């Protein structure tokens, strides 16, 4: 509920407005009543108020002066002016001070309730933006104070888990990726840095204890797994107070970062199940062996050493973050070799696409090996606009199906690295960025040309089995929910 401070030098007026709020404005509660502007300013030092309802004509400091003073320190505070004067100058000054509304005495209860309902929606939107900003800060490691957490999150206690489909975020696309978040009206709070991730914050009152919370985690795992991929979940093992949210979220992300392993489903508990495997001396010697063979133009031997390195990673279940760093070192050594001729300006982007899209260590080896040591034919055999157009047409026609690099590779009989290279060259972006863009473009077209379609149907037609998830992605890209977008096009 939003807190309201009433300000009027007439006790009867304070009582009358208070009764209207109590009977007709269930989104608000009265935080205090002040008989003057001076008293209101003193009360505001102790009482947080989302809205102030004030008379204009008061002794010494009038309502407009009160608004100016409060706005200096609390610019987010909303105001409704109640006055017996319909003077245009008062109304103009109220507009300049960004007052929510201006109502004349005697106050009509129904008109007042409508004004307060609109104010509640405005406050909802502001609170939603604030909460989303706090979530974004929490998930990106930015400091958030306990006071900000208590102000931004209504409930006192929460459960939490972080789920990730397949690999860690793309190194070169994270800053430009559209984050995904739940709507204001949803009880369960969700935020993801991209489409493959979701941090769930569940108010304790929304679940019947730990067992029901575990059932929600299991359901989310099943929903996030697609096309032979893997799912990693980091779970907070108990309910926690809102004051501990920053520490909890940080622990979940650190656990995910340190323990996610290529190709392996995992349920992790911060502080209890972190992966302790680290790169050993054998792996570092294999790295040098790759470099040595490349320098001697022994590419088949270099490829075998790379395979041995990846097999060791799989056997010891080395965390993805360490594997990626080691693979980048291998590639840099190879690219810097004086005898190596395959490096181009797009090569590093292609490597990051490979690291992001590999679903297991064997797939990672195959793609990195092809990138570093292409066969005699190389990609030139398929590196044509005509061949890429075939792939693009296939993706557009089968947009409603589950679509991954692995799937496209099987259809066209080429590797993931080759597909990534084609999309980078001819579409100017990664396959995943291209897929999301055309799915959202198709969704907009359907909402514009076939307004009778249900949102659920639109979601399925562009490849999303989950309507709610589709709506979140759509809003993250367009700034509006599918329903809001459809309404604007109808008008």
Coordinates of C-alpha atoms in Angstrom, one line a residue:
X1 CA 0.0 0.0 0.0
X2 CA 1.1 3.5 -0.7
X3 CA 1.4 6.0 2.2
X4 CA -0.4 9.4 2.1
X5 CA 0.2 12.5 4.1
X6 CA -2.8 14.8 4.4
X7 CA -2.2 18.6 4.8
X8 CA -5.0 21.1 5.6
X9 CA -5.5 23.8 8.2
X10 CA -9.2 22.8 8.6
X11 CA -9.6 19.8 10.9
X12 CA -13.0 19.0 9.3
X13 CA -11.4 18.8 5.8
X14 CA -8.7 16.5 7.1
X15 CA -11.3 14.2 8.6
X16 CA -13.5 14.2 5.4
X17 CA -10.6 13.4 3.0
X18 CA -9.4 10.7 5.4
X19 CA -12.7 9.0 5.4
X20 CA -12.9 8.9 1.6
X21 CA -9.4 7.3 1.5
X22 CA -10.3 4.7 4.1
X23 CA -13.5 3.7 2.3
X24 CA -12.7 4.1 -1.4
X25 CA -8.9 4.1 -1.9
X26 CA -7.8 0.6 -0.8
X27 CA -4.3 1.1 -2.5
X28 CA -3.5 3.8 0.0
X29 CA -3.1 4.2 3.8
X30 CA -2.9 7.4 5.7
X31 CA 0.6 7.9 7.1
X32 CA -0.2 11.2 8.9
X33 CA -2.3 14.3 9.1
X34 CA -0.8 17.8 9.3
X35 CA -2.6 21.1 10.1
X36 CA 0.1 23.2 8.4
X37 CA 2.9 23.1 5.9
X38 CA 5.4 23.5 8.6
X39 CA 4.0 20.6 10.5
X40 CA 4.0 18.5 7.3
X41 CA 7.7 19.2 6.7
X42 CA 8.5 18.1 10.2
X43 CA 6.5 14.9 9.8
X44 CA 8.2 14.1 6.5
X45 CA 11.5 13.7 8.4
X46 CA 10.0 10.8 10.3
X47 CA 7.3 9.5 8.0
X48 CA 8.0 8.3 4.4
X49 CA 5.1 9.4 2.1
X50 CA 4.5 8.4 -1.5
X51 CA 1.8 11.1 -1.9
X52 CA 0.9 14.3 -0.3
X53 CA -2.7 15.7 -0.5
X54 CA -2.6 19.4 0.4
X55 CA -4.8 22.5 0.5
X56 CA -3.4 25.6 -1.2
X57 CA -4.5 28.4 1.1
X58 CA -2.8 28.0 4.5
X59 CA -1.2 30.5 6.9
X60 CA 2.5 31.4 6.6
X61 CA 3.6 28.6 4.1
X62 CA 0.9 27.8 1.5
X63 CA 0.5 24.5 -0.4
X64 CA 2.4 25.6 -3.5
X65 CA 5.4 26.6 -1.3
X66 CA 5.2 23.2 0.5
X67 CA 5.3 21.4 -2.9
X68 CA 8.4 23.3 -4.0
X69 CA 10.2 22.5 -0.7
X70 CA 9.4 18.8 -0.7
X71 CA 10.3 18.5 -4.4
X72 CA 13.8 19.8 -3.7
X73 CA 14.5 16.8 -1.4
X74 CA 12.0 14.2 -2.6
X75 CA 11.3 14.8 -6.3
X76 CA 9.6 11.5 -6.7
X77 CA 6.7 12.5 -4.3
X78 CA 3.3 12.8 -5.9
X79 CA 0.9 15.6 -5.0
X80 CA -2.8 16.2 -5.3
X81 CA -4.0 19.8 -4.6
X82 CA -7.4 20.4 -3.0
X83 CA -8.6 23.9 -3.0
X84 CA -11.7 26.1 -2.8
X85 CA -10.2 28.4 -5.5
X86 CA -10.5 27.9 -9.2
X87 CA -8.0 30.6 -10.0
X88 CA -6.0 29.9 -13.2
X89 CA -2.7 31.1 -11.7
X90 CA -3.0 28.4 -9.0
X91 CA -3.7 25.7 -11.5
X92 CA -0.8 27.0 -13.8
X93 CA 1.6 26.9 -10.8
X94 CA 0.5 23.4 -9.9
X95 CA 1.2 22.2 -13.5
X96 CA 4.7 23.8 -13.3
X97 CA 5.3 21.8 -10.1
X98 CA 4.3 18.6 -11.8
X99 CA 1.3 18.0 -9.5
X100 CA -0.6 14.8 -10.2
X101 CA -4.0 16.5 -10.1
X102 CA -6.0 19.6 -8.9
X103 CA -9.4 19.1 -7.4
X104 CA -11.9 21.8 -6.2
X105 CA -13.8 21.8 -2.9
X106 CA -16.4 20.4 -2.1
X107 CA -14.7 17.2 -3.0
X108 CA -16.8 14.6 -4.8
X109 CA -15.9 11.1 -3.4
X110 CA -16.2 9.3 -6.7
X111 CA -14.1 11.9 -8.6
X112 CA -11.5 11.8 -5.8
X113 CA -11.4 8.0 -5.9
X114 CA -10.8 8.1 -9.7
X115 CA -7.9 10.6 -9.2
X116 CA -6.3 8.3 -6.6
X117 CA -6.7 5.3 -8.8
X118 CA -4.8 7.0 -11.5
X119 CA -2.2 8.1 -9.0
X120 CA -1.8 4.5 -7.8
X121 CA -1.1 3.3 -11.4
X122 CA 1.5 6.1 -11.8
X123 CA 3.2 5.1 -8.6
X124 CA 3.0 1.4 -9.7
X125 CA 4.9 2.3 -12.9
X126 CA 7.5 4.2 -10.9
X127 CA 7.9 1.4 -8.4
X128 CA 8.3 -1.1 -11.2
X129 CA 11.0 0.9 -12.9
X130 CA 12.8 1.3 -9.6
X131 CA 12.5 -2.4 -8.7
X132 CA 13.8 -3.4 -12.2
X133 CA 16.7 -1.0 -11.8
X134 CA 17.5 -2.5 -8.4
X135 CA 17.4 -6.0 -9.9
X136 CA 19.6 -5.0 -12.8
X137 CA 22.1 -3.6 -10.3
X138 CA 22.0 -6.7 -8.1
X139 CA 22.5 -9.1 -11.1
X140 CA 25.4 -7.0 -12.5
X141 CA 27.2 -6.8 -9.2
X142 CA 26.4 -3.1 -8.5
X143 CA 26.1 -2.2 -4.8
X144 CA 22.6 -1.8 -3.4
X145 CA 22.0 -0.7 0.1
X146 CA 19.6 -2.3 2.6
X147 CA 17.4 0.8 2.6
X148 CA 17.0 0.7 -1.2
X149 CA 16.1 -3.0 -1.0
X150 CA 13.4 -2.5 1.7
X151 CA 12.0 0.4 -0.3
X152 CA 12.0 -1.4 -3.6
X153 CA 10.7 -4.8 -2.5
X154 CA 7.5 -5.0 -0.5
X155 CA 7.8 -8.4 1.2
X156 CA 10.0 -9.0 4.2
X157 CA 11.1 -12.6 3.4
X158 CA 12.0 -14.4 0.1
X159 CA 13.1 -17.6 -1.5
X160 CA 15.5 -17.4 -4.4
X161 CA 17.1 -19.4 -7.2
X162 CA 19.1 -18.6 -10.4
X163 CA 18.6 -20.7 -13.5
X164 CA 20.8 -20.7 -16.6
X165 CA 20.1 -22.5 -19.9
X166 CA 23.3 -23.8 -21.4
X167 CA 26.3 -21.5 -21.2
X168 CA 27.4 -18.3 -19.6
X169 CA 26.4 -15.0 -21.3
X170 CA 28.1 -14.2 -24.6
X171 CA 31.3 -12.2 -24.0
X172 CA 30.7 -9.6 -26.8
X173 CA 26.9 -9.4 -26.7
X174 CA 26.0 -9.0 -23.0
X175 CA 26.0 -5.2 -23.1
X176 CA 23.7 -5.1 -26.1
X177 CA 21.4 -8.0 -25.0
X178 CA 17.9 -7.2 -24.0
X179 CA 17.4 -8.1 -20.3
X180 CA 14.2 -10.0 -19.4
X181 CA 12.0 -9.2 -16.4
X182 CA 8.7 -10.0 -14.8
X183 CA 5.7 -7.5 -15.0
X184 CA 4.8 -5.4 -12.0
X185 CA 1.6 -7.4 -11.3
X186 CA 3.4 -10.8 -11.1
X187 CA 3.8 -12.1 -7.6
X188 CA 7.0 -13.9 -8.4
X189 CA 9.8 -11.5 -9.3
X190 CA 12.1 -12.5 -12.2
X191 CA 15.1 -10.9 -13.9
X192 CA 17.5 -12.3 -16.5
X193 CA 20.6 -10.7 -18.2
X194 CA 19.5 -12.4 -21.4
X195 CA 16.9 -14.8 -22.7
X196 CA 18.7 -17.9 -21.3
X197 CA 18.7 -16.8 -17.7
X198 CA 16.3 -16.0 -14.9
X199 CA 16.8 -15.0 -11.3
X200 CA 13.6 -15.8 -9.4
X201 CA 12.8 -14.0 -6.1
X202 CA 9.7 -15.6 -4.6
X203 CA 8.0 -13.9 -1.6
X204 CA 7.7 -16.4 1.2
X205 CA 4.0 -15.8 1.5
X206 CA 3.6 -17.1 -2.1
X207 CA 4.7 -20.6 -1.4
X208 CA 3.8 -23.1 1.3
X209 CA 7.3 -23.7 2.6
X210 CA 10.5 -25.3 1.3
X211 CA 8.8 -28.3 -0.4
X212 CA 6.6 -26.2 -2.6
X213 CA 9.6 -24.0 -3.4
X214 CA 11.6 -27.0 -4.5
X215 CA 8.7 -28.0 -6.8
X216 CA 8.9 -24.6 -8.5
X217 CA 12.6 -25.0 -9.0
X218 CA 12.0 -28.5 -10.6
X219 CA 9.3 -27.0 -12.9
X220 CA 11.6 -24.2 -14.0
X221 CA 14.4 -26.7 -14.8
X222 CA 12.1 -28.7 -17.1
X223 CA 10.9 -25.6 -18.8
X224 CA 14.4 -24.2 -19.5
X225 CA 15.9 -27.4 -21.1
X226 CA 15.7 -27.5 -24.9
X227 CA 17.2 -29.5 -27.8
X228 CA 19.8 -31.5 -26.0
X229 CA 21.1 -28.6 -23.9
X230 CA 21.8 -28.5 -20.2
X231 CA 20.5 -26.5 -17.3
X232 CA 22.3 -25.2 -14.2
X233 CA 20.5 -24.0 -11.1
X234 CA 21.9 -22.2 -8.1
X235 CA 19.5 -22.4 -5.2
X236 CA 19.5 -20.5 -1.9
X237 CA 18.9 -23.3 0.6
X238 CA 16.6 -21.3 3.0
X239 CA 14.2 -18.4 3.2
X240 CA 16.0 -15.1 3.8
X241 CA 15.0 -11.5 4.9
X242 CA 15.0 -8.7 2.3
X243 CA 18.0 -7.1 4.0
X244 CA 20.1 -10.1 2.9
X245 CA 19.0 -10.0 -0.8
X246 CA 22.1 -8.4 -2.1
X247 CA 24.4 -11.0 -0.4
X248 CA 22.1 -13.8 -1.5
X249 CA 22.0 -12.8 -5.2
X250 CA 25.7 -12.2 -5.3
X251 CA 26.2 -15.7 -3.9
X252 CA 24.0 -17.3 -6.5
X253 CA 25.8 -15.6 -9.4
X254 CA 29.3 -16.4 -8.0
X255 CA 28.2 -20.1 -7.6
X256 CA 26.9 -20.2 -11.2
X257 CA 30.0 -18.5 -12.6
X258 CA 32.4 -20.8 -10.7
X259 CA 30.6 -24.1 -11.1
X260 CA 28.7 -24.2 -14.5
X261 CA 30.2 -27.1 -16.6
X262 CA 29.7 -27.7 -20.3
X263 CA 27.0 -30.3 -21.0
X264 CA 26.1 -31.2 -17.4
X265 CA 22.9 -30.5 -15.6
X266 CA 23.5 -29.3 -12.0
X267 CA 21.7 -28.1 -8.9
X268 CA 24.1 -26.0 -6.9
X269 CA 23.9 -24.6 -3.4
X270 CA 26.1 -21.6 -2.6
X271 CA 28.8 -22.4 -0.1
X272 CA 28.1 -26.2 -0.3
X273 CA 28.5 -27.5 -3.9
X274 CA 31.0 -25.3 -5.7
X275 CA 33.1 -27.1 -8.3
X276 CA 36.7 -27.3 -6.9
X277 CA 38.3 -28.6 -10.1
X278 CA 41.0 -26.3 -11.6
X279 CA 43.3 -26.3 -14.5
X280 CA 46.2 -28.7 -13.8
X281 CA 49.8 -28.7 -15.0
X282 CA 48.9 -31.4 -17.6
X283 CA 46.5 -29.1 -19.3
X284 CA 49.0 -26.3 -19.4
X285 CA 51.6 -28.6 -21.0
X286 CA 49.0 -29.6 -23.6
X287 CA 48.4 -26.0 -24.4
X288 CA 52.1 -25.5 -25.1
X289 CA 52.1 -28.6 -27.2
X290 CA 49.4 -27.2 -29.4
X291 CA 51.5 -24.0 -29.9
X292 CA 54.7 -26.0 -30.6
X293 CA 53.0 -28.1 -33.3
X294 CA 51.5 -25.1 -35.0
X295 CA 54.9 -23.4 -35.1
X296 CA 56.2 -26.5 -36.8
X297 CA 53.2 -26.6 -39.1
X298 CA 52.2 -29.9 -37.7
X299 CA 48.5 -29.1 -37.7
X300 CA 47.2 -32.7 -37.3
X301 CA 49.3 -33.2 -34.2
X302 CA 48.1 -29.8 -32.9
X303 CA 44.6 -31.0 -33.4
X304 CA 45.2 -34.2 -31.5
X305 CA 46.7 -32.2 -28.6
X306 CA 43.6 -30.0 -28.6
X307 CA 41.4 -33.1 -28.4
X308 CA 43.4 -34.4 -25.5
X309 CA 43.0 -31.1 -23.7
X310 CA 39.2 -31.1 -24.2
X311 CA 38.9 -34.7 -23.1
X312 CA 40.8 -33.9 -19.9
X313 CA 38.4 -31.0 -19.3
X314 CA 35.4 -33.3 -19.7
X315 CA 36.9 -36.0 -17.5
X316 CA 37.7 -33.6 -14.7
X317 CA 34.6 -31.6 -15.2
X318 CA 36.5 -28.3 -15.3
X319 CA 34.1 -25.3 -14.9
X320 CA 33.2 -23.5 -18.1
X321 CA 34.8 -20.2 -17.1
X322 CA 38.2 -21.9 -16.8
X323 CA 37.7 -23.9 -20.0
X324 CA 36.8 -20.8 -21.9
X325 CA 39.9 -18.9 -20.6
X326 CA 42.1 -21.8 -21.5
X327 CA 40.6 -22.2 -25.0
X328 CA 41.2 -18.5 -25.6
X329 CA 44.8 -18.9 -24.6
X330 CA 45.2 -21.8 -27.0
X331 CA 43.6 -19.8 -29.8
X332 CA 45.8 -16.7 -29.1
X333 CA 48.9 -18.8 -29.2
X334 CA 47.9 -20.3 -32.5
X335 CA 46.9 -17.0 -34.0
X336 CA 50.2 -15.4 -33.0
X337 CA 52.3 -18.2 -34.5
X338 CA 54.3 -16.9 -37.4
X339 CA 53.3 -19.8 -39.6
X340 CA 49.5 -19.4 -39.0
X341 CA 47.5 -18.0 -41.9
X342 CA 43.9 -18.4 -41.0
X343 CA 43.3 -15.4 -38.7
X344 CA 40.9 -12.7 -39.8
X345 CA 39.2 -9.7 -38.2
X346 CA 36.0 -11.7 -37.4
X347 CA 37.9 -14.7 -35.9
X348 CA 37.6 -13.6 -32.2
X349 CA 33.8 -13.0 -32.6
X350 CA 33.5 -16.5 -34.1
X351 CA 35.4 -18.0 -31.2
X352 CA 33.0 -16.3 -28.7
X353 CA 30.0 -17.7 -30.7
X354 CA 31.5 -21.2 -30.4
X355 CA 32.1 -20.8 -26.7
X356 CA 28.6 -19.6 -26.2
X357 CA 26.8 -22.2 -28.4
X358 CA 28.6 -25.4 -27.6
X359 CA 26.4 -27.8 -25.7
X360 CA 29.1 -30.2 -24.6
X361 CA 32.9 -30.6 -24.7
X362 CA 32.9 -32.7 -27.8
X363 CA 30.9 -30.1 -29.7
X364 CA 33.3 -27.4 -28.3
X365 CA 36.3 -29.4 -29.6
X366 CA 34.8 -29.9 -33.0
X367 CA 34.0 -26.3 -33.5
X368 CA 37.3 -24.9 -32.1
X369 CA 39.3 -27.4 -34.1
X370 CA 37.5 -26.4 -37.4
X371 CA 38.0 -22.7 -36.6
X372 CA 41.8 -23.2 -36.0
X373 CA 42.6 -26.0 -38.4
X374 CA 40.0 -25.9 -41.3
X375 CA 40.3 -28.6 -43.9
X376 CA 41.7 -27.9 -47.4
X377 CA 38.3 -26.9 -48.6
X378 CA 37.7 -24.7 -45.5
X379 CA 34.5 -22.7 -45.4
X380 CA 35.0 -21.4 -49.0
X381 CA 32.9 -24.3 -50.3
X382 CA 29.8 -22.9 -48.6
X383 CA 30.8 -19.3 -48.1
X384 CA 28.4 -17.9 -50.7
X385 CA 25.4 -15.5 -50.4
X386 CA 23.3 -18.1 -52.1
X387 CA 24.1 -20.8 -49.5
X388 CA 23.5 -18.4 -46.6
X389 CA 20.2 -17.4 -48.2
X390 CA 19.1 -21.0 -48.1
X391 CA 19.8 -21.1 -44.3
X392 CA 18.1 -17.8 -43.8
X393 CA 14.9 -18.9 -45.7
X394 CA 14.9 -22.2 -43.7
X395 CA 15.1 -20.2 -40.4
X396 CA 12.2 -17.9 -41.5
X397 CA 10.0 -20.8 -42.6
X398 CA 10.6 -22.8 -39.4
X399 CA 10.5 -19.9 -37.0
X400 CA 7.8 -21.6 -34.9
X401 CA 10.1 -24.6 -34.2
X402 CA 12.9 -24.9 -31.6
X403 CA 15.9 -23.4 -33.4
X404 CA 19.5 -23.7 -32.4
X405 CA 22.9 -23.8 -34.1
X406 CA 23.0 -27.5 -33.4
X407 CA 19.7 -28.0 -35.2
X408 CA 20.7 -25.9 -38.2
X409 CA 24.0 -27.7 -38.4
X410 CA 22.2 -31.1 -38.6
X411 CA 19.8 -29.9 -41.3
X412 CA 22.5 -28.5 -43.6
X413 CA 25.3 -30.9 -42.7
X414 CA 27.8 -28.3 -41.6
X415 CA 29.4 -27.3 -38.3
X416 CA 28.3 -24.7 -35.8
X417 CA 31.4 -22.7 -36.4
X418 CA 30.6 -22.6 -40.1
X419 CA 27.1 -21.4 -39.4
X420 CA 28.4 -18.7 -37.0
X421 CA 30.8 -17.5 -39.6
X422 CA 28.1 -17.2 -42.2
X423 CA 25.8 -15.2 -40.0
X424 CA 28.6 -12.9 -38.9
X425 CA 29.6 -12.3 -42.5
X426 CA 26.2 -12.0 -44.2
X427 CA 23.8 -10.9 -41.4
X428 CA 26.3 -8.8 -39.5
X429 CA 25.4 -10.4 -36.2
X430 CA 25.4 -13.7 -34.3
X431 CA 22.9 -16.4 -35.0
X432 CA 21.2 -15.9 -31.7
X433 CA 20.9 -12.1 -32.1
X434 CA 19.5 -12.7 -35.6
X435 CA 17.0 -15.3 -34.4
X436 CA 15.6 -13.1 -31.6
X437 CA 15.4 -10.1 -34.0
X438 CA 13.4 -11.8 -36.6
X439 CA 11.1 -13.5 -34.1
X440 CA 10.3 -10.2 -32.6
X441 CA 9.8 -8.7 -36.0
X442 CA 7.4 -11.5 -37.0
X443 CA 5.5 -11.1 -33.7
X444 CA 5.0 -7.4 -34.4
X445 CA 3.7 -8.2 -37.9
X446 CA 1.2 -10.7 -36.5
X447 CA 0.0 -8.3 -33.8
X448 CA -0.5 -5.6 -36.4
X449 CA -2.1 -7.6 -39.2
X450 CA -4.0 -10.2 -37.2
X451 CA -5.2 -8.5 -34.0
X452 CA -7.8 -11.3 -33.4
X453 CA -4.9 -13.7 -32.5
X454 CA -4.4 -14.6 -28.9
X455 CA -1.0 -13.7 -27.4
X456 CA -0.5 -17.4 -26.7
X457 CA -0.9 -18.1 -30.4
X458 CA 1.5 -15.4 -31.5
X459 CA 4.1 -16.8 -29.1
X460 CA 3.8 -20.3 -30.5
X461 CA 3.9 -19.0 -34.1
X462 CA 7.3 -17.4 -33.5
X463 CA 8.8 -20.3 -31.5
X464 CA 8.0 -19.6 -27.9
X465 CA 6.1 -22.4 -26.0
X466 CA 5.7 -20.2 -22.9
X467 CA 3.4 -17.2 -23.4
X468 CA 4.7 -15.4 -20.3
X469 CA 8.3 -15.8 -21.3
X470 CA 7.5 -14.6 -24.8
X471 CA 5.8 -11.5 -23.3
X472 CA 8.8 -10.7 -21.2
X473 CA 11.2 -11.0 -24.2
X474 CA 8.9 -8.9 -26.4
X475 CA 8.7 -6.1 -23.8
X476 CA 12.5 -6.2 -23.3
X477 CA 13.0 -5.6 -27.0
X478 CA 10.1 -3.3 -27.8
X479 CA 9.5 -1.6 -24.5
X480 CA 5.8 -2.7 -24.5
X481 CA 4.0 -5.9 -23.7
X482 CA 2.4 -7.7 -26.7
X483 CA -1.1 -6.6 -25.5
X484 CA 0.0 -3.0 -25.2
X485 CA 1.6 -3.1 -28.6
X486 CA -1.6 -4.5 -30.2
X487 CA -3.8 -1.8 -28.6
X488 CA -1.6 1.0 -29.9
X489 CA -1.8 -0.5 -33.4
X490 CA -5.6 -0.8 -33.2
X491 CA -6.0 2.9 -32.2

